Coordinates of C-alpha atoms and ligand atoms in Angstrom, one line a residue:
Chain A
M863 CA -39.9 2.0 29.3
D864 CA -38.7 -0.6 26.8
A865 CA -35.1 -0.7 25.8
I866 CA -34.1 0.0 22.2
I867 CA -31.3 -2.6 22.4
S868 CA -31.4 -5.5 24.7
V869 CA -28.5 -7.9 25.1
R870 CA -29.1 -11.2 26.8
G871 CA -26.5 -13.9 27.7
L872 CA -24.1 -12.7 25.0
T873 CA -20.9 -14.7 24.6
H874 CA -18.3 -14.6 22.0
V875 CA -15.3 -16.8 21.4
Y876 CA -12.6 -15.9 18.8
S877 CA -11.0 -18.7 16.8
P878 CA -12.9 -21.5 18.5
N879 CA -11.4 -25.0 18.5
T880 CA -7.9 -23.8 17.8
P881 CA -4.9 -23.1 20.0
F882 CA -5.8 -19.4 19.7
E883 CA -9.2 -19.8 21.2
Q884 CA -10.1 -16.7 23.1
V885 CA -13.2 -15.9 25.1
A886 CA -13.7 -12.2 24.4
I887 CA -17.0 -11.7 26.1
K888 CA -19.0 -13.9 28.5
D889 CA -22.6 -13.8 29.4
I890 CA -23.3 -10.1 29.0
N891 CA -26.7 -8.7 29.8
L892 CA -27.4 -5.1 28.9
D893 CA -30.2 -2.7 28.0
I894 CA -29.9 0.6 26.2
Y895 CA -32.7 3.0 26.5
K896 CA -33.8 5.9 24.3
G897 CA -32.0 9.1 24.8
E898 CA -29.4 8.0 27.3
I899 CA -25.6 8.2 27.0
I900 CA -23.9 5.1 28.3
G901 CA -20.2 4.9 28.9
V902 CA -18.4 1.6 28.4
I903 CA -15.0 1.4 30.1
G904 CA -12.5 -1.4 30.6
H905 CA -8.9 -2.3 30.4
T906 CA -7.4 -3.0 27.0
G907 CA -8.5 -6.4 25.8
S908 CA -11.5 -6.5 28.1
G909 CA -13.9 -7.0 25.2
K910 CA -15.4 -3.5 24.6
S911 CA -14.9 -3.5 20.9
T912 CA -16.2 -7.1 20.6
L913 CA -19.3 -6.2 22.6
I914 CA -20.2 -3.2 20.5
S915 CA -19.6 -5.1 17.2
H916 CA -22.5 -7.3 18.2
L917 CA -24.9 -4.4 18.7
N918 CA -25.1 -3.6 14.9
G919 CA -24.9 -7.2 13.7
L920 CA -21.3 -7.2 12.6
I921 CA -20.6 -10.3 14.7
K922 CA -23.1 -13.1 15.1
P923 CA -23.4 -14.1 18.7
A924 CA -21.9 -17.5 19.6
A925 CA -24.5 -17.7 22.4
G926 CA -27.2 -15.2 23.5
T927 CA -29.3 -12.7 21.7
V928 CA -29.3 -9.1 20.7
T929 CA -32.7 -7.5 20.1
F930 CA -33.6 -4.1 18.6
N931 CA -37.0 -2.8 19.7
G932 CA -37.8 -6.3 20.8
E933 CA -36.8 -8.1 17.5
N934 CA -33.8 -10.3 17.2
I935 CA -31.4 -8.5 14.9
W936 CA -30.5 -11.9 13.3
K937 CA -34.1 -12.9 12.4
S938 CA -33.4 -12.3 8.7
K939 CA -30.5 -11.2 6.4
E940 CA -32.4 -8.1 5.4
F941 CA -33.2 -7.1 8.9
T942 CA -29.5 -7.5 10.0
H943 CA -28.6 -5.3 7.1
S944 CA -31.2 -2.6 8.0
I945 CA -30.0 -2.6 11.6
R946 CA -26.6 -1.2 10.4
F947 CA -28.4 2.0 9.6
K948 CA -30.3 2.2 12.8
V949 CA -27.4 1.4 15.0
G950 CA -24.5 3.6 13.8
L951 CA -21.1 2.3 14.8
V952 CA -18.0 4.5 14.6
F953 CA -14.9 2.3 14.8
Q954 CA -11.7 2.8 16.7
Y955 CA -9.5 5.0 14.5
P956 CA -12.3 5.6 11.9
E957 CA -10.1 7.9 9.9
Y958 CA -8.5 4.8 8.2
Q959 CA -11.8 3.9 6.6
L960 CA -12.1 7.0 4.4
F961 CA -11.8 6.1 0.7
E962 CA -13.7 8.6 -1.5
E963 CA -12.4 11.3 -3.6
T964 CA -14.1 14.1 -1.7
V965 CA -15.3 14.4 1.8
Y966 CA -18.8 14.9 0.6
R967 CA -18.9 11.6 -1.2
D968 CA -17.4 9.8 1.7
I969 CA -20.0 11.1 4.1
A970 CA -22.7 10.3 1.5
F971 CA -21.5 6.6 1.4
G972 CA -23.8 5.4 4.2
P973 CA -26.9 7.4 3.1
T974 CA -26.4 6.2 -0.5
N975 CA -26.3 2.6 0.6
M976 CA -29.6 3.3 2.4
G977 CA -31.1 4.2 -1.1
L978 CA -32.0 7.7 -0.2
K979 CA -32.7 10.4 -2.8
E980 CA -30.0 12.9 -3.9
D981 CA -31.7 15.9 -2.2
E982 CA -32.2 14.0 1.1
I983 CA -28.5 12.9 1.0
R984 CA -27.3 16.5 0.4
G985 CA -29.3 17.7 3.4
R986 CA -28.0 15.0 5.6
V987 CA -24.4 15.5 4.7
A988 CA -24.7 19.2 5.4
D989 CA -26.3 18.5 8.8
A990 CA -23.7 15.9 9.7
I991 CA -20.8 18.1 8.9
R992 CA -22.3 20.9 11.0
F993 CA -22.9 18.5 13.9
V994 CA -19.2 17.5 14.0
G995 CA -18.2 21.1 13.9
L996 CA -16.6 21.3 10.4
K997 CA -17.1 24.0 7.9
P998 CA -19.0 23.2 4.7
D999 CA -16.1 24.3 2.5
I1000 CA -14.3 21.1 3.5
L1001 CA -16.8 19.0 1.6
E1002 CA -15.0 19.4 -1.8
K1003 CA -11.6 18.5 -0.4
S1004 CA -10.0 15.1 -0.6
P1005 CA -10.3 13.3 2.8
F1006 CA -6.6 12.4 2.6
S1007 CA -5.6 16.0 2.6
L1008 CA -7.1 16.6 6.1
S1009 CA -5.5 16.5 9.5
G1010 CA -6.0 13.5 11.7
G1011 CA -8.6 15.3 13.9
Q1012 CA -10.5 16.5 10.8
K1013 CA -10.5 13.0 9.3
R1014 CA -11.8 11.6 12.5
R1015 CA -14.7 14.0 12.5
V1016 CA -15.5 13.3 8.8
A1017 CA -15.6 9.6 9.7
I1018 CA -18.0 10.3 12.5
A1019 CA -20.1 12.5 10.2
G1020 CA -20.3 9.6 7.8
V1021 CA -22.1 7.6 10.5
I1022 CA -24.2 10.5 11.8
A1023 CA -25.5 11.1 8.2
M1024 CA -27.3 7.8 8.4
M1025 CA -29.3 9.3 11.3
P1026 CA -29.2 6.2 13.4
D1027 CA -31.3 5.7 16.5
V1028 CA -28.3 4.6 18.5
L1029 CA -24.8 6.0 18.0
I1030 CA -21.9 3.9 19.1
L1031 CA -18.5 5.5 19.3
D1032 CA -15.4 3.3 19.9
E1033 CA -12.7 5.6 21.5
P1034 CA -13.6 8.6 19.5
T1035 CA -11.0 10.8 21.2
A1036 CA -8.0 8.5 21.2
G1037 CA -4.9 10.2 20.0
L1038 CA -6.5 13.7 19.9
D1039 CA -5.2 16.8 21.6
P1040 CA -7.3 18.1 24.6
R1041 CA -9.1 20.7 22.4
G1042 CA -10.0 18.2 19.7
R1043 CA -11.1 15.8 22.5
A1044 CA -13.4 18.3 24.1
D1045 CA -14.8 19.3 20.7
I1046 CA -15.8 15.8 19.8
I1047 CA -17.3 15.1 23.2
N1048 CA -19.2 18.4 23.2
H1049 CA -20.6 17.8 19.8
V1050 CA -21.7 14.3 20.7
K1051 CA -23.4 15.7 23.8
A1052 CA -25.1 18.4 21.8
Y1053 CA -26.2 15.9 19.1
N1054 CA -27.7 13.7 21.8
K1055 CA -29.6 16.7 23.3
S1056 CA -31.0 17.9 20.0
T1057 CA -32.0 14.6 18.5
G1058 CA -32.7 12.4 21.5
L1059 CA -30.8 9.4 20.1
S1060 CA -29.0 7.0 22.4
V1061 CA -25.2 7.1 22.6
V1062 CA -22.8 4.4 23.6
L1063 CA -19.4 5.8 24.3
V1064 CA -16.4 3.4 24.6
T1065 CA -13.3 5.1 26.0
H1066 CA -10.2 4.8 28.1
N1067 CA -10.5 8.4 29.1
M1068 CA -12.2 8.9 32.4
E1069 CA -12.6 12.7 32.0
D1070 CA -14.6 12.1 28.8
I1071 CA -16.8 9.7 30.7
A1072 CA -17.2 12.0 33.7
Q1073 CA -18.4 14.9 31.6
T1074 CA -20.7 13.0 29.3
V1075 CA -22.5 9.9 30.4
D1076 CA -25.5 9.0 32.5
R1077 CA -24.5 5.5 33.2
I1078 CA -21.4 3.4 33.1
I1079 CA -20.7 -0.2 32.3
V1080 CA -17.3 -1.5 33.4
L1081 CA -16.0 -4.6 31.6
K1082 CA -13.3 -6.8 33.1
K1083 CA -12.0 -9.8 31.2
G1084 CA -15.1 -10.0 29.1
E1085 CA -17.6 -9.8 31.9
I1086 CA -19.6 -6.9 33.3
M1087 CA -17.8 -6.1 36.5
M1088 CA -19.8 -3.1 37.6
T1089 CA -22.6 -1.0 36.3
G1090 CA -24.5 1.9 37.6
G1091 CA -24.8 5.7 37.6
T1092 CA -21.7 7.8 37.1
S1093 CA -21.2 8.8 40.7
E1094 CA -21.9 5.3 41.9
V1095 CA -19.3 3.8 39.8
F1096 CA -16.7 6.4 40.4
S1097 CA -17.2 6.1 44.2
R1098 CA -15.8 2.6 43.9
G1099 CA -12.3 3.8 42.9
K1100 CA -10.4 1.0 44.6
E1101 CA -12.2 -1.7 42.6
L1102 CA -11.7 0.3 39.4
E1103 CA -8.0 0.6 40.0
A1104 CA -7.8 -3.2 40.6
A1105 CA -9.3 -3.6 37.1
G1106 CA -6.6 -1.5 35.6
L1107 CA -8.7 1.6 35.4
A1108 CA -8.6 5.0 37.1
V1109 CA -11.2 7.5 38.4
P1110 CA -11.3 11.0 37.0
Q1111 CA -8.6 13.3 38.3
I1112 CA -11.1 15.4 40.2
T1113 CA -12.3 12.3 42.0
Q1114 CA -8.8 11.5 42.8
V1115 CA -8.4 14.9 44.4
A1116 CA -11.6 14.3 46.4
N1117 CA -10.3 10.9 47.6
R1118 CA -7.0 12.5 48.8
L1119 CA -8.9 15.3 50.6
F1120 CA -11.1 12.6 52.2
D1121 CA -8.1 10.6 53.3
A1122 CA -6.6 13.8 54.7
G1123 CA -9.6 14.1 57.0
L1124 CA -12.1 16.3 55.2
N1125 CA -15.6 15.0 55.5
I1126 CA -16.7 15.1 51.9
S1127 CA -18.3 12.7 49.5
T1128 CA -15.8 10.8 47.2
S1129 CA -18.3 10.2 44.5
V1130 CA -17.8 13.6 42.8
Y1131 CA -16.6 13.6 39.3
T1132 CA -16.8 17.2 38.1
V1133 CA -15.0 20.3 39.4
E1134 CA -18.4 21.9 40.1
Q1135 CA -19.5 19.0 42.3
L1136 CA -16.3 19.1 44.3
K1137 CA -16.6 22.8 44.8
N1138 CA -20.1 22.4 46.2
E1139 CA -18.9 19.6 48.4
L1140 CA -16.2 21.8 49.8
L1141 CA -18.5 24.8 50.3
S1142 CA -21.0 22.6 52.0
L1143 CA -18.5 21.7 54.7
G1144 CA -20.4 24.5 56.4
G1145 CA -19.0 27.4 58.4
A1146 CA -15.5 26.1 57.7
R1147 CA -15.1 29.2 55.4
K1148 CA -13.2 31.9 57.1
Chain B
M1407 CA -13.8 -14.5 9.3
I1408 CA -10.7 -13.8 7.2
R1409 CA -8.4 -14.4 10.1
D1410 CA -9.4 -18.0 10.3
I1411 CA -7.4 -18.9 7.2
T1412 CA -5.0 -21.6 8.3
L1413 CA -2.7 -21.6 5.3
G1414 CA 0.7 -20.4 6.5
Q1415 CA -0.1 -20.2 10.1
Y1416 CA 2.4 -21.0 12.9
F1417 CA 1.2 -22.7 16.0
P1418 CA 3.7 -22.0 18.8
G1419 CA 4.9 -25.0 20.9
D1420 CA 7.9 -26.4 22.6
T1421 CA 8.2 -29.9 21.2
I1422 CA 11.2 -31.5 19.6
I1423 CA 9.8 -30.8 16.2
H1424 CA 9.4 -27.1 17.1
R1425 CA 13.0 -26.9 18.4
L1426 CA 14.7 -28.5 15.5
D1427 CA 17.0 -26.3 13.5
P1428 CA 15.1 -24.8 10.6
R1429 CA 17.8 -25.7 8.1
V1430 CA 17.4 -29.4 9.1
K1431 CA 13.7 -29.1 8.8
I1432 CA 13.8 -27.5 5.4
T1433 CA 16.4 -29.9 4.0
L1434 CA 14.7 -33.0 5.4
T1435 CA 11.3 -31.9 4.2
M1436 CA 12.5 -31.4 0.7
L1437 CA 14.3 -34.7 0.8
Y1438 CA 11.1 -36.4 2.1
I1439 CA 9.2 -35.0 -0.9
I1440 CA 11.8 -36.2 -3.4
I1441 CA 11.9 -39.6 -1.8
L1442 CA 8.1 -39.8 -2.0
F1443 CA 8.5 -39.7 -5.8
M1444 CA 11.2 -42.3 -5.9
I1445 CA 9.6 -45.1 -3.8
N1446 CA 7.3 -47.8 -4.9
G1447 CA 5.2 -50.5 -3.3
P1448 CA 3.2 -50.8 -0.1
I1449 CA 6.0 -51.2 2.4
P1450 CA 8.1 -48.1 1.6
Y1451 CA 4.9 -46.1 1.6
L1452 CA 3.9 -47.6 4.9
I1453 CA 7.4 -46.6 6.3
M1454 CA 7.0 -43.1 5.1
T1455 CA 3.5 -42.8 6.5
V1456 CA 4.5 -44.1 9.9
F1457 CA 7.5 -41.8 9.9
L1458 CA 5.3 -38.8 9.3
S1459 CA 2.7 -40.0 11.8
V1460 CA 5.4 -40.1 14.4
A1461 CA 6.5 -36.6 13.5
I1462 CA 2.9 -35.4 13.8
Y1463 CA 2.5 -37.1 17.1
L1464 CA 5.7 -35.5 18.5
S1465 CA 4.7 -32.1 17.2
K1466 CA 1.4 -32.3 19.2
I1467 CA -0.4 -30.7 16.2
N1468 CA -4.1 -31.4 16.2
L1469 CA -5.0 -33.8 13.4
R1470 CA -8.0 -31.6 12.6
L1471 CA -5.6 -28.8 11.6
I1472 CA -3.9 -31.1 9.1
F1473 CA -7.3 -32.0 7.6
K1474 CA -8.1 -28.4 7.4
G1475 CA -4.9 -27.7 5.5
L1476 CA -5.8 -30.5 3.1
R1477 CA -9.2 -29.2 2.4
P1478 CA -8.1 -26.7 -0.4
I1479 CA -6.7 -29.6 -2.5
L1480 CA -9.8 -31.9 -1.9
I1481 CA -11.0 -31.3 -5.5
L1482 CA -7.6 -32.2 -6.8
L1483 CA -7.6 -35.3 -4.8
V1484 CA -11.0 -36.4 -6.0
F1485 CA -10.1 -35.6 -9.6
T1486 CA -6.8 -37.6 -9.5
T1487 CA -8.6 -40.6 -8.0
M1488 CA -11.1 -40.6 -10.8
L1489 CA -8.5 -40.3 -13.5
N1490 CA -6.4 -43.1 -12.1
I1491 CA -9.3 -45.4 -11.5
F1492 CA -10.7 -45.0 -14.9
Y1493 CA -7.6 -44.7 -17.0
T1494 CA -5.2 -47.2 -15.5
Q1495 CA -5.8 -50.6 -16.9
G1496 CA -4.3 -54.0 -15.9
G1497 CA -4.9 -56.6 -13.2
T1498 CA -8.4 -58.0 -12.5
V1499 CA -11.4 -56.3 -14.0
L1500 CA -13.8 -55.4 -11.1
L1501 CA -16.4 -53.3 -12.9
N1502 CA -17.2 -52.8 -16.6
I1503 CA -20.0 -50.5 -17.7
G1504 CA -19.7 -49.2 -21.2
F1505 CA -16.5 -47.2 -21.5
V1506 CA -15.8 -47.4 -17.8
T1507 CA -13.6 -50.2 -16.7
V1508 CA -12.3 -50.4 -13.2
T1509 CA -9.4 -52.7 -12.5
T1510 CA -7.5 -53.6 -9.4
H1511 CA -4.4 -52.0 -10.8
G1512 CA -6.3 -48.7 -11.3
I1513 CA -7.5 -48.7 -7.7
Y1514 CA -4.0 -49.6 -6.6
M1515 CA -2.5 -46.7 -8.5
A1516 CA -5.1 -44.2 -7.4
F1517 CA -4.6 -45.2 -3.8
F1518 CA -0.9 -44.6 -3.9
I1519 CA -1.1 -41.3 -5.8
I1520 CA -3.6 -40.0 -3.3
L1521 CA -1.4 -41.1 -0.4
R1522 CA 1.6 -39.5 -2.0
L1523 CA -0.3 -36.1 -2.3
I1524 CA -1.6 -36.3 1.2
L1525 CA 1.9 -37.0 2.6
L1526 CA 3.4 -34.3 0.5
I1527 CA 1.1 -31.6 1.7
S1528 CA 1.0 -32.8 5.3
V1529 CA 4.8 -33.0 5.7
S1530 CA 5.2 -29.4 4.6
F1531 CA 2.5 -28.3 7.0
V1532 CA 3.7 -30.2 10.0
M1533 CA 7.4 -29.6 9.5
L1534 CA 7.4 -26.1 8.1
T1535 CA 4.3 -24.0 8.4
Y1536 CA 2.7 -25.2 11.6
T1537 CA 5.8 -25.8 13.7
T1538 CA 8.4 -23.3 12.4
S1539 CA 8.0 -19.6 13.1
P1540 CA 8.2 -17.5 9.9
I1541 CA 11.3 -15.8 11.3
M1542 CA 13.1 -19.1 11.8
L1543 CA 12.0 -20.2 8.4
T1544 CA 13.5 -17.2 6.6
D1545 CA 16.6 -17.4 8.8
G1546 CA 17.0 -21.0 7.8
L1547 CA 16.5 -20.2 4.1
E1548 CA 19.0 -17.4 4.2
S1549 CA 21.5 -19.6 5.8
L1550 CA 20.9 -22.4 3.3
L1551 CA 21.1 -20.0 0.4
G1552 CA 24.2 -18.4 1.9
P1553 CA 26.8 -20.1 -0.3
F1554 CA 25.1 -18.7 -3.4
K1555 CA 25.9 -15.1 -2.2
K1556 CA 29.3 -15.6 -3.8
L1557 CA 27.4 -15.9 -7.2
K1558 CA 25.8 -12.5 -6.4
F1559 CA 22.6 -14.1 -5.4
P1560 CA 20.8 -11.7 -3.0
A1561 CA 20.1 -14.3 -0.3
H1562 CA 19.9 -11.8 2.5
E1563 CA 17.7 -9.3 0.6
L1564 CA 15.4 -12.2 -0.4
A1565 CA 15.1 -13.4 3.2
M1566 CA 14.5 -9.9 4.5
M1567 CA 11.8 -9.4 2.0
M1568 CA 10.2 -12.7 2.9
T1569 CA 10.4 -11.8 6.6
I1570 CA 8.7 -8.5 6.1
A1571 CA 6.0 -10.0 3.9
L1572 CA 5.3 -12.7 6.3
R1573 CA 5.3 -10.3 9.2
F1574 CA 2.7 -8.1 7.5
I1575 CA 0.3 -10.8 6.3
P1576 CA -1.5 -11.0 9.7
T1577 CA -1.5 -7.2 10.1
L1578 CA -3.0 -6.7 6.7
M1579 CA -5.6 -9.4 7.3
E1580 CA -6.6 -7.8 10.5
E1581 CA -6.8 -4.4 8.8
T1582 CA -8.9 -5.8 6.0
D1583 CA -11.2 -7.3 8.6
R1584 CA -11.5 -3.9 10.4
I1585 CA -12.1 -1.9 7.3
M1586 CA -14.7 -4.4 6.0
S1587 CA -16.5 -4.1 9.3
A1588 CA -16.3 -0.3 9.2
Q1589 CA -17.8 -0.2 5.7
K1590 CA -20.4 -2.8 6.6
S1591 CA -21.4 -0.5 9.4
R1592 CA -22.1 2.1 6.8
G1593 CA -24.3 -0.4 4.9
A1594 CA -21.7 -1.8 2.4
D1595 CA -22.8 -5.2 1.2
F1596 CA -20.2 -7.7 0.1
E1597 CA -22.3 -10.7 0.0
T1598 CA -25.1 -10.2 -2.4
G1599 CA -25.4 -9.2 -6.0
S1600 CA -23.6 -10.0 -9.3
I1601 CA -19.9 -10.6 -9.5
L1602 CA -19.4 -7.1 -10.9
K1603 CA -21.4 -5.5 -8.1
R1604 CA -19.4 -7.4 -5.5
A1605 CA -16.1 -6.5 -7.1
K1606 CA -17.2 -2.9 -7.0
A1607 CA -18.2 -3.2 -3.4
L1608 CA -14.6 -4.0 -2.6
I1609 CA -13.4 -0.6 -3.7
P1610 CA -14.2 1.0 -0.3
V1611 CA -12.1 -1.7 1.3
L1612 CA -9.1 -1.8 -1.1
I1613 CA -8.4 1.9 -1.2
P1614 CA -8.0 2.4 2.6
L1615 CA -6.1 -0.9 2.6
F1616 CA -3.6 0.1 0.0
I1617 CA -3.1 3.5 1.6
G1618 CA -2.5 1.9 4.9
A1619 CA 0.0 -0.6 3.4
F1620 CA 2.0 2.3 1.8
R1621 CA 1.9 4.2 5.0
R1622 CA 3.2 1.2 6.9
A1623 CA 5.9 0.5 4.3
E1624 CA 7.1 4.1 4.6
E1625 CA 7.2 4.0 8.4
L1626 CA 9.0 0.7 8.3
A1627 CA 11.6 2.0 5.9
I1628 CA 12.2 5.0 8.1
A1629 CA 12.4 2.9 11.2
M1630 CA 15.0 0.6 9.5
E1631 CA 17.0 3.5 8.3
C1632 CA 17.0 5.0 11.8
R1633 CA 18.6 1.8 13.0
C1634 CA 21.2 2.1 10.3
Y1635 CA 20.1 -0.9 8.3
R1636 CA 22.3 -1.2 5.2
G1637 CA 21.6 -4.7 4.0
G1638 CA 23.3 -8.0 4.9
Q1639 CA 26.9 -6.9 4.7
G1640 CA 28.6 -7.3 8.1
R1641 CA 25.4 -7.7 9.9
T1642 CA 25.4 -9.9 13.0
R1643 CA 22.4 -11.8 14.2
L1644 CA 20.5 -12.1 17.5
R1645 CA 19.9 -15.8 17.0
V1646 CA 22.7 -17.6 15.5
L1647 CA 21.7 -21.0 14.1
V1648 CA 23.8 -23.8 15.5
L1649 CA 23.2 -27.5 14.9
D1650 CA 23.3 -29.5 18.1
K1651 CA 23.1 -33.1 19.1
K1652 CA 19.4 -33.5 18.5
D1653 CA 19.7 -32.0 15.0
Y1654 CA 22.4 -34.5 14.1
A1655 CA 20.5 -37.4 15.7
V1656 CA 17.3 -36.6 13.9
T1657 CA 19.1 -36.1 10.6
I1658 CA 20.9 -39.5 10.8
L1659 CA 17.7 -41.3 11.8
T1660 CA 15.7 -39.7 9.1
L1661 CA 18.3 -40.4 6.4
A1662 CA 18.4 -44.0 7.6
V1663 CA 14.6 -44.3 7.2
F1664 CA 14.8 -42.7 3.8
A1665 CA 17.5 -45.1 2.7
I1666 CA 15.5 -48.2 3.9
S1667 CA 12.5 -47.0 1.9
I1668 CA 14.5 -46.6 -1.2
V1669 CA 16.3 -49.9 -0.9
M1670 CA 13.1 -51.7 -0.3
S1671 CA 11.4 -50.0 -3.3
Y1672 CA 14.0 -51.4 -5.7
T1673 CA 14.6 -54.8 -4.3
I1674 CA 12.1 -56.9 -2.3
V1675 CA 9.0 -55.0 -3.2
W1676 CA 9.1 -55.8 -6.8
G1677 CA 9.1 -59.4 -5.8
V1678 CA 5.9 -58.9 -3.8
I1679 CA 4.1 -57.3 -6.7
T1680 CA 5.1 -59.7 -9.4
R1681 CA 4.4 -62.7 -7.3
Ligands
ATP558 N1 -10.5 -10.7 15.4 C1 -10.0 -11.3 16.5 N2 -9.5 -12.5 16.5 C2 -9.1 -13.1 17.7 N3 -9.1 -12.5 18.9 C3 -9.6 -11.3 19.0 C4 -10.1 -10.6 17.8 N4 -10.5 -9.3 18.2 C5 -10.2 -9.3 19.5 N5 -9.7 -10.4 20.0 C6 -9.4 -10.8 21.4 O1 -10.6 -10.6 22.1 C7 -10.3 -9.9 23.4 C8 -11.2 -8.7 23.4 O2 -10.8 -7.8 22.4 P1 -11.5 -6.4 22.2 O3 -10.9 -5.8 20.9 O4 -12.9 -6.5 22.3 O5 -10.9 -5.5 23.5 P2 -11.1 -4.0 23.8 O6 -11.7 -3.9 25.1 O7 -11.8 -3.3 22.7 O8 -9.6 -3.5 23.9 P3 -9.0 -2.1 23.5 O9 -9.2 -1.2 24.6 O10 -7.5 -2.4 23.4 O11 -9.6 -1.6 22.2 C9 -8.8 -9.6 23.4 O12 -8.2 -10.5 24.2 C10 -8.4 -9.8 21.9 O13 -7.1 -10.3 21.9
MG559 MG1 -11.3 -1.8 21.3

């Protein structure tokens, strides 16, 4: 299968030729396929945000290419502009980008820029608000009168309303309570199931990753340090810790049990998996 | 990107220029600029140029940065050159086409005016913006303006306001960058269309920016109040500015150079020109 987004040899340097020169990402290769959920993790400053800003053409690569369905996203100005609607990017703390008088108009900002008709926009806004789990009566309120979590969801709805092929979320759960966190993650998962779009989830939260993604990319100092299936990556807990990351709590529990002498796999990352592992220890149950 | 603006940017370092007391730097820079307008003739200008070059060399500031700082006044430079070349008469006529007469004296004048402008801008960049941290700069200003407090001049408040403003410029720029990216991600277009359309496209950036700025101001006010900030009265400082040997040495040396330039401008140099 062909990748929707392909990244080859991507490098980016901030403030080149000044004392502040900073290599943010270095020689990144990456493919994103249709329908999958990818997790991107990495210590703070490892280049996650920089990487994803390349995927919808916000930053022009200093070296390397980004292609969408095989076409270089920088081939023409119009194409780069149109990519923004196909690759929806939700920024870190997106609630600070709200600006309209009503929630409705804020969510409609993207679709309006796409040049859609009024009816179509109305339908999309209604769908988007439902997908992020908000009630329609919020649409006429001012976005500034909402709570932090609600604002966050409105901002995500603003991107979903563009119906992108790829949805990229930069730390969508940062600063939310456990409930708000689970809500957003579950809605993203459900949205991925129902529409078959690809999702890139950037986060510091290993529990989010464990519950959601099919595949993980680990960044360290601007380079891909590790990539693979969820259990594969989480089974390498020691290396993750060296990179300033952790494994999910349940994996930590499994590791402790393993160290204590139980013969179980340490690549589990959900409660269910650990339960099965423990049960499969065979006859051990009394 | 917006962040690449060099104007008013500090480049950290640990050279003698960086370590000089900000009061010395401010005073000497102002003096340097005044002297630039008092001197005449090639040799004093040469002295002043060499003097600044040594300072640049000592500060380890990349020459390219200085050119970058000069770029905004490029048009002004070209314009002044033109005016001086075409409108100053005297000396030997080099070129004469219709109205346009270019004389040696015109070129001579143009050259020195340009040099003066370049020196003026570069000295403030090298001595103040590039090598003095904004905090030191405002501390220095407050201290220099201190005597005026007796005349009810709000030196401390002014310095505090400047510190806060300077502190938030990079933050606000970063924020502008971020909000612009976020709106671009939703298809906002800041680059094409008529001026009116582009101005309108900025609304989605300006509103969140202002809201953010107000939120920050409020948070900062609360944070300051929590630490019992009540203005300058009786407030002690973490960094007390003290002049040490190198500050005195640099000041004396600089004043000597300035004096020589002035003396030469009004004595020997006239002889050279009129000869
Ligand atoms: N606009 C910018 N100008 C200069 N340097 C930058 C800029 N943005 C990021 N950097 C630098 O690039 C590096 C990567 O930053 P990036 O924001 O991509 O990290 P991140 O992995 O998203 O971190 P976090 O988890 O804190 O969001 C950092 O060292 C950062 O200081
Ligand atoms: Mg980030």
